[in-house]
Amino acid sequence: MKLRKWAPSAAILSMVCMAGQVQAAEADTAEVEAVIVTAQKREQNLQDVPIVVNVVSGQQLQDAGVRDVKDLQVLTPGLSVTSSTGGAQTSIRIRGVGTIGDNPGLESSVGTVIDGVYRARSGVAFGDLGELERIEVLKGPQGTVFGKNTSAGVINVITKAPEFDFGANAELTYGNHDQRGASASVTGPIGETVAGRLFVALRKRDGFYDVKNGAGPSTQKDNDDQDVFTVRGQLLWLPTDTLTLRGMVDYTERNEHCCLNVTTLVGATGAIIDALAADEGTLRPADPFRRLAYANRESSQTIKDKGVSLQADWEINPDITLTSITAWRDWSNRQANDIDFSSADIWYRPDDGKTYGKFETFSQEVRLAGRSGPIDWMVGGYYSDEQLDTSAFTPFGTSYETYFGLLLSGGTNPATVSALTGLPFGTNFVVGQGAYDRFDHSTKGGAIFTNNTWHVTDALELTVGLRYTDETKKVSGQYRNTAPGLACAAAIARPIPAAARAAICAPGADPAFNNVDTRQKRGEDRLGGTAKASYRFNPQLMTYVSYANSHKSGGFNLDRARLGAGVINVDTSFAAETVESYEAGFKSNLFENRLILNAAAFDQTFENFQLNTFTGISFVVASIPKVTSKGVDLDAVWRTPVKGLTATGGVTYAVTQFGNFVPGAGVGPRLPTSRLSYAPLWSASWSAAYETELSAALRLRASLSGRYTSPYNTGSNLDPLKNQKQLTLWNGRVGLGSADERWTVEVFAQNLTNEKYYQVVVDQPLQSGTYAAFLGAPRTWGVALRSKF
């Protein structure tokens, strides 16, 4: 489609040509409004902050249909958000750097902060964000101010605060896939010094996939649906002229069928799957964008997320302010999965409450900030106590033993496993029994930090910041095989081919994990910091250079780890990931503040990069000695000569690649000197919004937004069969309503051109040579009715 072909070049060319076009602006063209951000935990004009920050306003988020962090990537170049086997398995990357979210033992490289409260993992932050004031995407290491696990950047979400003027909003939506949504909010005074805000939303949608169940027992006929309920309440209390208290409480629940994949290439195992299933078992030949999935077992998720927080701001005097943020959060995810992703009954996780993840987190931050002469200073402390509990029960299906018998005999003898082990057929892998592992993981830590800016002259500023972090992690693992693993024990003892032994002795069947309890502990302390220098040549141009170093915590692989068949590896720890970053850029306000044009060059070096790889049967964590990310960020905001028309855009060019090293266990041979997965050379985003009064009573608003990425690989092992071609996505919205916004009717579309693309391509579990993908959402469209009072 032509629209897709010219979109990337149009986005880039429009950035280059803006300057010349702005000169044609009429004298009464409006200026770009000043954008206030809190990227350094104090309010500053965006153009005064020596950091690459992409700011997206609440109106832009509404125009682009952004309801959660995943939707945000359409408005932010260099940002990638993907999910695989569930909403909890969400990965966020900036400039090609991030952490695969399927293993909760690894913390995030991109931190997500919502109203000053850090979220424990990327997947924990995945949910309806409610009414938004703005979102700030900070690129590069932000550890000095935001703490650990922000080595690639921060997504800083600021929701709307209560107001003392009464206001109310309501919205109803309906669209294809039987998409239904309703939300309402109200804000206003409760007394002279207290104001409140309440937001409630319910969103439902049918699945994007059809499902064939074979002989069952599942009767689920679609997958990847939506069923979300959210409520958020806030109170703002101003007991004195110098003290502000903001309390927040929220609750979100998701009850969904998620997330099956579809085959992209079917290997030789496809014929065996077909023979074992009541239907064809899997789609042959592969046709992923038919969106036809296979699962004889239920695949579902129930996520509950709740929390409370209290922020207190006390203006001790006009120059000093004390801020305290106290928060408690509780998140849980109960899952069931057909993890062979076929209608043959091979391997699964039942919906019996034995497969779950739970986070309970308490955090306390205190900051004292002020100004003394030419110095803006800030000192603070942070404490967190995080409890993570995970459990996974993975029993063998009725066809597990038969499947491996046919696999090892070239499809001729279902009893091959018995012939190799000497055990009676049907006793090698006991149906309904299997691996049952639980982990009790705790993290306690504290930090002290300071960030200070010296206004040397009216033009020159120097900023120095330091942060010292000390934390301790403990994990106890309970490994159980609910059947004793006799087949693997026999395979180890008998002289059988190595390939057969490896197939029979998968980690989930290895007797090395019979009734094994382990305990591990690791402590680490880190000193990180930043130094920045900015110089303002005139009111229209500021330049800066910066240095930062930060880290992402080390931890433990929360999966079965072995030194070989029959030998457990009791040390699953991995080292902290560190980063050093250099940046040089400028921020400019041009043509009487009608154009904002900002750019920066960056050079980042990561050491002990934490690589999490799924092998098809388990996760392996490896520390890669060196990863570099070098490139340029460019972004612009333009108030065009056309009254009511505003355009924004951004481009990121990043070469993010592994260093040259000798691959070790769990590391593919393709990695040295190659680009990382999800690291396109080019990414761009753009949006335009037009608003005008058609008459004294009618108002029109139209918006169009999009993003482009050049080709990239979606697999940790960089298998070329996991490539995603260049991609352009468009979202659009047109609304007509009353001039006072009492009513507005909108039509909208996401993925307007129905682009077909992969989120993640994986090795299909247990099926060598078969690949499958978790797909991006197809085109969705609908109608929304809004009312505002």
PDB file of C-alpha atoms in Angstrom, residues 364-508:
ATOM      1  CA  GLN A 364       9.311   5.201  50.983  1.00  0.00           C
ATOM      2  CA  GLU A 365      11.027   8.169  49.376  1.00  0.00           C
ATOM      3  CA  VAL A 366      11.975  11.442  51.074  1.00  0.00           C
ATOM      4  CA  ARG A 367      13.451  14.443  49.262  1.00  0.00           C
ATOM      5  CA  LEU A 368      14.550  17.838  50.478  1.00  0.00           C
ATOM      6  CA  ALA A 369      14.988  20.355  47.674  1.00  0.00           C
ATOM      7  CA  GLY A 370      15.776  24.016  47.661  1.00  0.00           C
ATOM      8  CA  ARG A 371      17.821  26.900  46.367  1.00  0.00           C
ATOM      9  CA  SER A 372      20.778  28.527  48.040  1.00  0.00           C
ATOM     10  CA  GLY A 373      22.126  31.445  46.077  1.00  0.00           C
ATOM     11  CA  PRO A 374      23.082  30.196  42.612  1.00  0.00           C
ATOM     12  CA  ILE A 375      22.626  26.506  43.512  1.00  0.00           C
ATOM     13  CA  ASP A 376      19.483  24.395  43.118  1.00  0.00           C
ATOM     14  CA  TRP A 377      20.057  21.409  45.370  1.00  0.00           C
ATOM     15  CA  MET A 378      18.289  18.197  46.265  1.00  0.00           C
ATOM     16  CA  VAL A 379      19.097  15.440  48.751  1.00  0.00           C
ATOM     17  CA  GLY A 380      17.020  12.383  49.459  1.00  0.00           C
ATOM     18  CA  GLY A 381      16.659   8.827  50.601  1.00  0.00           C
ATOM     19  CA  TYR A 382      14.760   5.794  49.319  1.00  0.00           C
ATOM     20  CA  TYR A 383      13.768   2.474  50.887  1.00  0.00           C
ATOM     21  CA  SER A 384      11.974  -0.477  49.315  1.00  0.00           C
ATOM     22  CA  ASP A 385      10.867  -3.900  50.492  1.00  0.00           C
ATOM     23  CA  GLU A 386       9.711  -6.224  47.726  1.00  0.00           C
ATOM     24  CA  GLN A 387       8.312  -9.731  48.170  1.00  0.00           C
ATOM     25  CA  LEU A 388       7.954 -11.904  45.067  1.00  0.00           C
ATOM     26  CA  ASP A 389       6.334 -15.351  45.174  1.00  0.00           C
ATOM     27  CA  THR A 390       6.096 -17.498  42.060  1.00  0.00           C
ATOM     28  CA  SER A 391       4.771 -20.980  41.452  1.00  0.00           C
ATOM     29  CA  ALA A 392       4.492 -23.130  38.331  1.00  0.00           C
ATOM     30  CA  PHE A 393       2.956 -26.577  37.938  1.00  0.00           C
ATOM     31  CA  THR A 394       3.658 -28.168  34.547  1.00  0.00           C
ATOM     32  CA  PRO A 395       2.194 -31.673  34.244  1.00  0.00           C
ATOM     33  CA  PHE A 396       2.544 -34.114  31.360  1.00  0.00           C
ATOM     34  CA  GLY A 397      -0.438 -34.507  29.067  1.00  0.00           C
ATOM     35  CA  THR A 398      -1.912 -37.790  27.908  1.00  0.00           C
ATOM     36  CA  SER A 399       0.228 -37.750  24.743  1.00  0.00           C
ATOM     37  CA  TYR A 400       3.592 -36.660  26.185  1.00  0.00           C
ATOM     38  CA  GLU A 401       5.162 -40.116  26.214  1.00  0.00           C
ATOM     39  CA  THR A 402       3.683 -41.086  22.848  1.00  0.00           C
ATOM     40  CA  TYR A 403       4.888 -37.822  21.307  1.00  0.00           C
ATOM     41  CA  PHE A 404       8.497 -38.422  22.324  1.00  0.00           C
ATOM     42  CA  GLY A 405       8.276 -42.063  21.274  1.00  0.00           C
ATOM     43  CA  LEU A 406       7.238 -41.025  17.771  1.00  0.00           C
ATOM     44  CA  LEU A 407       9.759 -38.186  17.745  1.00  0.00           C
ATOM     45  CA  LEU A 408      12.690 -40.478  18.599  1.00  0.00           C
ATOM     46  CA  SER A 409      11.626 -43.195  16.139  1.00  0.00           C
ATOM     47  CA  GLY A 410      10.994 -40.983  13.147  1.00  0.00           C
ATOM     48  CA  GLY A 411       7.240 -41.389  13.606  1.00  0.00           C
ATOM     49  CA  THR A 412       7.151 -45.206  13.584  1.00  0.00           C
ATOM     50  CA  ASN A 413       7.037 -46.431  17.186  1.00  0.00           C
ATOM     51  CA  PRO A 414       5.067 -44.699  19.977  1.00  0.00           C
ATOM     52  CA  ALA A 415       6.705 -46.993  22.573  1.00  0.00           C
ATOM     53  CA  THR A 416      10.287 -45.944  21.752  1.00  0.00           C
ATOM     54  CA  VAL A 417      10.805 -44.272  25.148  1.00  0.00           C
ATOM     55  CA  SER A 418      10.015 -47.575  26.887  1.00  0.00           C
ATOM     56  CA  ALA A 419      12.427 -49.392  24.592  1.00  0.00           C
ATOM     57  CA  LEU A 420      15.156 -46.956  25.627  1.00  0.00           C
ATOM     58  CA  THR A 421      14.426 -46.822  29.363  1.00  0.00           C
ATOM     59  CA  GLY A 422      13.241 -50.375  29.960  1.00  0.00           C
ATOM     60  CA  LEU A 423      10.156 -49.112  31.784  1.00  0.00           C
ATOM     61  CA  PRO A 424       6.605 -50.170  30.894  1.00  0.00           C
ATOM     62  CA  PHE A 425       4.816 -47.986  28.369  1.00  0.00           C
ATOM     63  CA  GLY A 426       2.707 -45.359  30.135  1.00  0.00           C
ATOM     64  CA  THR A 427       4.912 -45.181  33.229  1.00  0.00           C
ATOM     65  CA  ASN A 428       7.782 -43.072  31.851  1.00  0.00           C
ATOM     66  CA  PHE A 429       5.879 -39.771  32.149  1.00  0.00           C
ATOM     67  CA  VAL A 430       2.890 -40.089  34.455  1.00  0.00           C
ATOM     68  CA  VAL A 431      -0.130 -38.280  33.041  1.00  0.00           C
ATOM     69  CA  GLY A 432      -1.196 -35.296  35.153  1.00  0.00           C
ATOM     70  CA  GLN A 433       2.115 -35.257  37.066  1.00  0.00           C
ATOM     71  CA  GLY A 434       5.184 -33.120  36.447  1.00  0.00           C
ATOM     72  CA  ALA A 435       7.367 -30.266  37.610  1.00  0.00           C
ATOM     73  CA  TYR A 436       6.026 -28.180  40.487  1.00  0.00           C
ATOM     74  CA  ASP A 437       8.431 -25.394  41.479  1.00  0.00           C
ATOM     75  CA  ARG A 438       7.981 -22.482  43.868  1.00  0.00           C
ATOM     76  CA  PHE A 439      10.229 -19.533  44.633  1.00  0.00           C
ATOM     77  CA  ASP A 440      10.139 -17.166  47.604  1.00  0.00           C
ATOM     78  CA  HIS A 441      12.136 -14.090  46.549  1.00  0.00           C
ATOM     79  CA  SER A 442      12.696 -10.975  48.636  1.00  0.00           C
ATOM     80  CA  THR A 443      14.543  -7.729  47.975  1.00  0.00           C
ATOM     81  CA  LYS A 444      15.298  -5.089  50.576  1.00  0.00           C
ATOM     82  CA  GLY A 445      17.301  -2.021  49.772  1.00  0.00           C
ATOM     83  CA  GLY A 446      17.950   1.605  50.418  1.00  0.00           C
ATOM     84  CA  ALA A 447      19.591   4.535  48.705  1.00  0.00           C
ATOM     85  CA  ILE A 448      20.747   8.057  49.401  1.00  0.00           C
ATOM     86  CA  PHE A 449      21.087  10.537  46.583  1.00  0.00           C
ATOM     87  CA  THR A 450      21.753  14.134  45.672  1.00  0.00           C
ATOM     88  CA  ASN A 451      21.341  16.150  42.493  1.00  0.00           C
ATOM     89  CA  ASN A 452      22.553  19.742  42.334  1.00  0.00           C
ATOM     90  CA  THR A 453      22.689  22.450  39.693  1.00  0.00           C
ATOM     91  CA  TRP A 454      25.016  25.435  39.905  1.00  0.00           C
ATOM     92  CA  HIS A 455      23.941  28.461  37.864  1.00  0.00           C
ATOM     93  CA  VAL A 456      27.465  29.671  37.181  1.00  0.00           C
ATOM     94  CA  THR A 457      26.166  32.519  35.024  1.00  0.00           C
ATOM     95  CA  ASP A 458      22.833  33.331  33.443  1.00  0.00           C
ATOM     96  CA  ALA A 459      23.913  31.125  30.521  1.00  0.00           C
ATOM     97  CA  LEU A 460      26.063  28.371  32.062  1.00  0.00           C
ATOM     98  CA  GLU A 461      24.784  25.620  34.361  1.00  0.00           C
ATOM     99  CA  LEU A 462      26.670  22.687  35.867  1.00  0.00           C
ATOM    100  CA  THR A 463      24.845  19.706  37.388  1.00  0.00           C
ATOM    101  CA  VAL A 464      26.374  16.984  39.537  1.00  0.00           C
ATOM    102  CA  GLY A 465      24.480  14.074  41.069  1.00  0.00           C
ATOM    103  CA  LEU A 466      25.380  10.968  43.071  1.00  0.00           C
ATOM    104  CA  ARG A 467      23.424   7.969  44.299  1.00  0.00           C
ATOM    105  CA  TYR A 468      24.551   5.202  46.621  1.00  0.00           C
ATOM    106  CA  THR A 469      22.428   2.044  46.645  1.00  0.00           C
ATOM    107  CA  ASP A 470      22.666  -0.951  48.966  1.00  0.00           C
ATOM    108  CA  GLU A 471      20.354  -3.942  48.656  1.00  0.00           C
ATOM    109  CA  THR A 472      20.066  -7.586  49.585  1.00  0.00           C
ATOM    110  CA  LYS A 473      18.230 -10.299  47.680  1.00  0.00           C
ATOM    111  CA  LYS A 474      17.251 -13.675  49.051  1.00  0.00           C
ATOM    112  CA  VAL A 475      15.559 -16.559  47.293  1.00  0.00           C
ATOM    113  CA  SER A 476      14.462 -19.959  48.449  1.00  0.00           C
ATOM    114  CA  GLY A 477      13.513 -22.487  45.805  1.00  0.00           C
ATOM    115  CA  GLN A 478      11.351 -25.557  46.251  1.00  0.00           C
ATOM    116  CA  TYR A 479      11.811 -27.946  43.328  1.00  0.00           C
ATOM    117  CA  ARG A 480       9.400 -30.838  43.123  1.00  0.00           C
ATOM    118  CA  ASN A 481       8.586 -33.561  40.639  1.00  0.00           C
ATOM    119  CA  THR A 482       5.143 -34.880  41.521  1.00  0.00           C
ATOM    120  CA  ALA A 483       6.240 -38.062  39.712  1.00  0.00           C
ATOM    121  CA  PRO A 484       9.798 -39.273  40.481  1.00  0.00           C
ATOM    122  CA  GLY A 485      11.387 -38.855  37.025  1.00  0.00           C
ATOM    123  CA  LEU A 486      12.102 -42.554  36.492  1.00  0.00           C
ATOM    124  CA  ALA A 487      12.432 -42.224  32.713  1.00  0.00           C
ATOM    125  CA  CYS A 488      15.252 -39.705  32.934  1.00  0.00           C
ATOM    126  CA  ALA A 489      17.002 -41.690  35.671  1.00  0.00           C
ATOM    127  CA  ALA A 490      16.923 -44.769  33.459  1.00  0.00           C
ATOM    128  CA  ALA A 491      18.086 -42.790  30.427  1.00  0.00           C
ATOM    129  CA  ILE A 492      21.106 -41.533  32.380  1.00  0.00           C
ATOM    130  CA  ALA A 493      21.973 -45.017  33.630  1.00  0.00           C
ATOM    131  CA  ARG A 494      21.578 -46.837  30.304  1.00  0.00           C
ATOM    132  CA  PRO A 495      23.848 -46.600  27.234  1.00  0.00           C
ATOM    133  CA  ILE A 496      21.456 -44.810  24.893  1.00  0.00           C
ATOM    134  CA  PRO A 497      22.171 -42.118  22.244  1.00  0.00           C
ATOM    135  CA  ALA A 498      22.899 -38.663  23.632  1.00  0.00           C
ATOM    136  CA  ALA A 499      20.105 -37.053  21.586  1.00  0.00           C
ATOM    137  CA  ALA A 500      17.578 -39.503  23.024  1.00  0.00           C
ATOM    138  CA  ARG A 501      18.868 -38.905  26.553  1.00  0.00           C
ATOM    139  CA  ALA A 502      18.523 -35.123  26.070  1.00  0.00           C
ATOM    140  CA  ALA A 503      14.918 -35.490  24.856  1.00  0.00           C
ATOM    141  CA  ILE A 504      13.883 -37.788  27.705  1.00  0.00           C
ATOM    142  CA  CYS A 505      15.751 -35.718  30.311  1.00  0.00           C
ATOM    143  CA  ALA A 506      14.201 -32.299  29.748  1.00  0.00           C
ATOM    144  CA  PRO A 507      14.496 -30.165  32.911  1.00  0.00           C
ATOM    145  CA  GLY A 508      10.825 -30.779  33.754  1.00  0.00           C
TER     146      GLY A 508
END
